[in-house]
XYZ file of C-alpha atoms in Angstrom:
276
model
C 99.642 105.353 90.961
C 101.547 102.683 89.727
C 105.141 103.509 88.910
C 106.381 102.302 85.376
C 110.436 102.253 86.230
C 111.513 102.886 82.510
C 109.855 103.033 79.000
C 109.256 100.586 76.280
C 108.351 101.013 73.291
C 105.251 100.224 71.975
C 105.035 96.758 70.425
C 108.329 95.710 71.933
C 107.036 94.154 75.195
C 105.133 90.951 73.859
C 108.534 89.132 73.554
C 110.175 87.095 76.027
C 110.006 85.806 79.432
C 107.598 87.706 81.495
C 107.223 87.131 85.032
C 105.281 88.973 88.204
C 106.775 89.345 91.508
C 104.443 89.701 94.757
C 105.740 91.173 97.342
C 104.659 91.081 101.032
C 105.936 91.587 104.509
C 105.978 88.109 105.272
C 104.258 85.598 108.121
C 105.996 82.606 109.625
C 102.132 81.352 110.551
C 101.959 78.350 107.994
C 98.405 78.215 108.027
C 97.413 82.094 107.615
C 99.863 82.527 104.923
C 98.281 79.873 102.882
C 94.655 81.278 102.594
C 95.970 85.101 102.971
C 99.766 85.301 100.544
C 99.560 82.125 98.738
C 95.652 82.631 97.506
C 96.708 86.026 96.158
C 99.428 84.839 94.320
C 97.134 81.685 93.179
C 94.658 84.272 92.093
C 97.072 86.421 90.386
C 98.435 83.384 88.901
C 95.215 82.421 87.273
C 94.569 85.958 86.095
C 97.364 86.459 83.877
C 98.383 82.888 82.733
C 101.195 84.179 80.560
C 103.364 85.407 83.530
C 105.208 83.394 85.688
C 104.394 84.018 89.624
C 107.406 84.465 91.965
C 107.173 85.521 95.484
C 109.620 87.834 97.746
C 109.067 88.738 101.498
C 110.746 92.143 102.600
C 111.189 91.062 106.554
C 114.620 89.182 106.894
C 113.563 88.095 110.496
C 110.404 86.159 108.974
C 112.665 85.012 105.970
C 115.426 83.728 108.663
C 112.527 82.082 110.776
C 111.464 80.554 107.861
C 114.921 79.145 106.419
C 116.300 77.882 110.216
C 112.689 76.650 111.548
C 110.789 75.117 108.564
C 113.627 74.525 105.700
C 111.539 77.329 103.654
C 113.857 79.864 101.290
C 112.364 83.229 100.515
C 114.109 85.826 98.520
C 114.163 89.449 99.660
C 113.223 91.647 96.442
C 116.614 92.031 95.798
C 117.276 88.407 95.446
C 114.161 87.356 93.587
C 114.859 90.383 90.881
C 118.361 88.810 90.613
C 117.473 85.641 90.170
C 114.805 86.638 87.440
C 117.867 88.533 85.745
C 119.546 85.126 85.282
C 116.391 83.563 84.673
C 116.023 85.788 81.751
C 112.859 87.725 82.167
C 112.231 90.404 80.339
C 109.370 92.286 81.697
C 109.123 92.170 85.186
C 105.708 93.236 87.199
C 106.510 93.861 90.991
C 102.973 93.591 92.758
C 103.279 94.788 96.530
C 100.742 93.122 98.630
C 100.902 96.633 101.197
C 98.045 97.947 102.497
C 99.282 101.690 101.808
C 102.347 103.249 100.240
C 104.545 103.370 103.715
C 108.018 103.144 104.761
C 108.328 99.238 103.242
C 106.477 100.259 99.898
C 108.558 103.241 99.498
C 111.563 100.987 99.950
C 110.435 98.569 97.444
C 109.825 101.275 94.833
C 113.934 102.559 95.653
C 114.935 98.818 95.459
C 113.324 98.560 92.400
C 114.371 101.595 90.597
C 118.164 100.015 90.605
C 116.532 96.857 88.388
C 115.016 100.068 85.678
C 117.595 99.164 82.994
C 118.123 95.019 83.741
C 114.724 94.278 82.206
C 112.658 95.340 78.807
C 110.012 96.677 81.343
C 109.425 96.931 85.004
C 106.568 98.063 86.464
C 105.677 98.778 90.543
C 101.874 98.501 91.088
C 100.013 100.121 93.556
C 99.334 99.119 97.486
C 95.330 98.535 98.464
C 94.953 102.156 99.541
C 96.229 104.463 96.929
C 93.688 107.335 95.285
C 90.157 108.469 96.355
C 89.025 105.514 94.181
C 90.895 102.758 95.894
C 89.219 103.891 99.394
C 85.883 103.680 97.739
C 86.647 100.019 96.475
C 88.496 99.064 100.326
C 85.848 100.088 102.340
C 82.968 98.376 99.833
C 85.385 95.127 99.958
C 85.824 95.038 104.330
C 81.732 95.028 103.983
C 81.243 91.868 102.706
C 83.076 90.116 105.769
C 82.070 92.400 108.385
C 78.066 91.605 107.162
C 74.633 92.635 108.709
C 75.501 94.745 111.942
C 72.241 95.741 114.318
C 71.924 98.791 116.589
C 74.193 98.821 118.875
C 76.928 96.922 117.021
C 79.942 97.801 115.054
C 83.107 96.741 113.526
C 86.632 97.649 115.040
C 89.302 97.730 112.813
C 92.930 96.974 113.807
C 95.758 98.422 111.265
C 99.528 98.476 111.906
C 100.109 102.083 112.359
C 103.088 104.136 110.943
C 104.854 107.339 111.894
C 104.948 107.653 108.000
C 103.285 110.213 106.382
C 101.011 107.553 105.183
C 99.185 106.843 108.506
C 96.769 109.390 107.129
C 95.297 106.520 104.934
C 93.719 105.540 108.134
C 91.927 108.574 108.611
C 91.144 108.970 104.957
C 89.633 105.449 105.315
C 87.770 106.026 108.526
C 85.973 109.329 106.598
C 84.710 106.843 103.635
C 82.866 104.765 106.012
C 82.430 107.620 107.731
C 80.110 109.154 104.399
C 78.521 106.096 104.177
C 77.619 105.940 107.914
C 78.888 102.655 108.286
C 79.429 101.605 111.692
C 82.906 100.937 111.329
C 86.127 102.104 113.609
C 89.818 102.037 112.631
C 92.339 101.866 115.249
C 95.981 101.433 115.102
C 98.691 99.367 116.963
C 101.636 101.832 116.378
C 100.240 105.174 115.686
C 97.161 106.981 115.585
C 94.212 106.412 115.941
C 94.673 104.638 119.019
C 92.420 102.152 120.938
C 91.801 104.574 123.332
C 90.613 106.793 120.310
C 88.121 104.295 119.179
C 86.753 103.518 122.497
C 85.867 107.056 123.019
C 83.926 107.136 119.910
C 82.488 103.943 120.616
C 81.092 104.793 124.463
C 79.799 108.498 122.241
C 77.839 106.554 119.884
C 76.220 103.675 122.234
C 77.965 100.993 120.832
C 78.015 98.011 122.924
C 78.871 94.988 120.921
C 81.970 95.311 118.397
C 83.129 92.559 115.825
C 86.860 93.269 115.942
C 88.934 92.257 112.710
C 92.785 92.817 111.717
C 93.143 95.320 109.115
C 96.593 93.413 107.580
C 97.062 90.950 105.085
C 97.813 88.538 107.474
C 96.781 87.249 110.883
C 99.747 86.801 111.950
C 101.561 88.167 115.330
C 99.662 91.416 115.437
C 96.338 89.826 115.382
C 96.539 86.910 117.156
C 98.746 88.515 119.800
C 97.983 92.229 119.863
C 94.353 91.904 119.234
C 92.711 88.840 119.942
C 95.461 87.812 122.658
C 94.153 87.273 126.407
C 96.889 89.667 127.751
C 95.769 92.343 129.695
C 96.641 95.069 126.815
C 95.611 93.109 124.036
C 92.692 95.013 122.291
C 90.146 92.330 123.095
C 90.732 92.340 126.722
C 90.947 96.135 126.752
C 87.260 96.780 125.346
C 85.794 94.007 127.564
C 87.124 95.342 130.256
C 85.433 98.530 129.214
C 82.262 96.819 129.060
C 82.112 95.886 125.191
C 80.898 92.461 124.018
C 83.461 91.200 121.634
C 83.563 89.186 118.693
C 86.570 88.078 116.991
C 87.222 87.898 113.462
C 90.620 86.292 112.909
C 91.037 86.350 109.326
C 93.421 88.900 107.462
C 92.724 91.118 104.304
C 94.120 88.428 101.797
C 91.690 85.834 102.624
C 88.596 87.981 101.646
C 88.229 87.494 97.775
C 87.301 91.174 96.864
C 90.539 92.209 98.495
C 92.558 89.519 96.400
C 90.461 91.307 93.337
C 91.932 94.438 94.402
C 95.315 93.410 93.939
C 94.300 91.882 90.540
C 93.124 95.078 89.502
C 96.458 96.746 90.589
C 98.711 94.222 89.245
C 96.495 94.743 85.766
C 97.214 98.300 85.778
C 100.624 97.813 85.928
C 101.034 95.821 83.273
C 98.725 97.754 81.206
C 100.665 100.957 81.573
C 97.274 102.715 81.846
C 99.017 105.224 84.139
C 101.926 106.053 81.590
């Protein structure tokens, strides 16, 4: 659920400067992170009119690439809570743009709990995947791009993968399509499942064309490398080689306007305090 960092008073919150911070990992692709990062932040924008937008990346090696390669400045967390400190905020919204509540959200949430007593209220919403409902909502949401599948097709997923506890969202979100019988498979890069996981279940259930999609925000390096790269190991190759027809679908999470809703909603519950 979303994490209100300290109390306020009811009535007290309406005054003063009141800003939302969206957090991501980051991309140093120009062109993905302008219809994936920048249209959530547009859409959050729009949403709540009365709160200024500010944006923080958590990966110092994308905000260096950024700084020395293209002249861009990001803030870490850190940095953009600061600056909203001397900025004069007052009620601060931090809006993570993770898929699940990992390692980096986790961090965010410890980061933030040091800002608890700089601002009126500060709030931490919740990442895409977070409560039985939220799965419901993802899986409804990667629909509408993956579209009309015929026998013998399917959709393969490719997430990050974790060795955090929350890897298990994966599996949790492979059951919901699972219940729906949705042809739909979710691998993993860095954990499990595996490609070699989904290809098993794909040879078991006849599948012989997949569409295969990123399962990030971004398309960034995972994606365009890992996935849809001609190197021998990249996931594309791999399930040609295995005889698959393969589609490509190079577009990550943030560009598909139901997921951008779902960050809406979470950044509304946060400021709501509907969890408190």
């Amino acid at each position: 659920m979303p994490q209100p960092l300290n109390k306020v008073e009811k009535g007290t919150q309406e005054a003063g400067k009141k800003g939302i911070l969206v957090v991501s990992f980051g991309t140093s692709y120009a062109d993905t992170r302008k219809v994936t990062i920048e249209a959530v932040e547009e859409k959050i924008a729009k949403e709540f009119a009365d709160y200024e937008v500010k944006r923080a990346f958590t990966s110092n090696m994308i905000i260096k690439k950024l700084k020395e390669r293209d002249g861009i400045m990001v803030d870490t967390p850190e940095e953009a809570l600061n600056r909203m400190k001397e900025e004069g905020f007052e009620e601060v919204i931090v809006q993570p743009l993770h898929i699940m509540a990992g390692a980096e959200y986790d961090d965010l949430v410890e980061a933030t709990k040091a800002y608890k007593d700089t601002f009126k209220k500060l709030s931490v919403g919740n990442p895409v995947l977070a409560g039985p409902v939220s799965y419901e909502k993802a899986v409804n949401a990667l629909m509408t791009q993956v579209g009309k599948l015929e026998k013998g097709e399917a959709a393969v997923v490719m997430g990050h993968g974790t060795h955090h506890a929350a890897n298990a969202s994966y599996a949790a979100l492979q059951n919901k399509f699972d219940d729906k019988e949705l042809p739909v498979y979710v691998g993993t890069v860095e954990a499990h499942p595996a490609l070699e996981d989904v290809i098993a279940k794909l040879k078991k259930d006849n599948v012989k064309k997949v569409k295969l999609m990123p399962y990030m925000l971004v398309a960034g390096d995972h994606a365009q490398n890992d996935m849809a790269g001609d190197e021998e190991d990249s996931w594309k190759t791999v399930l040609k080689k295995e005889g698959f027809e393969v589609e490509i679908y190079l577009h990550g999470l943030g560009e598909n306007k139901e997921y951008q809703n779902i960050y809406v909603e979470n950044t509304k519950e946060a400021i709501s305090g509907e969890h408190e």
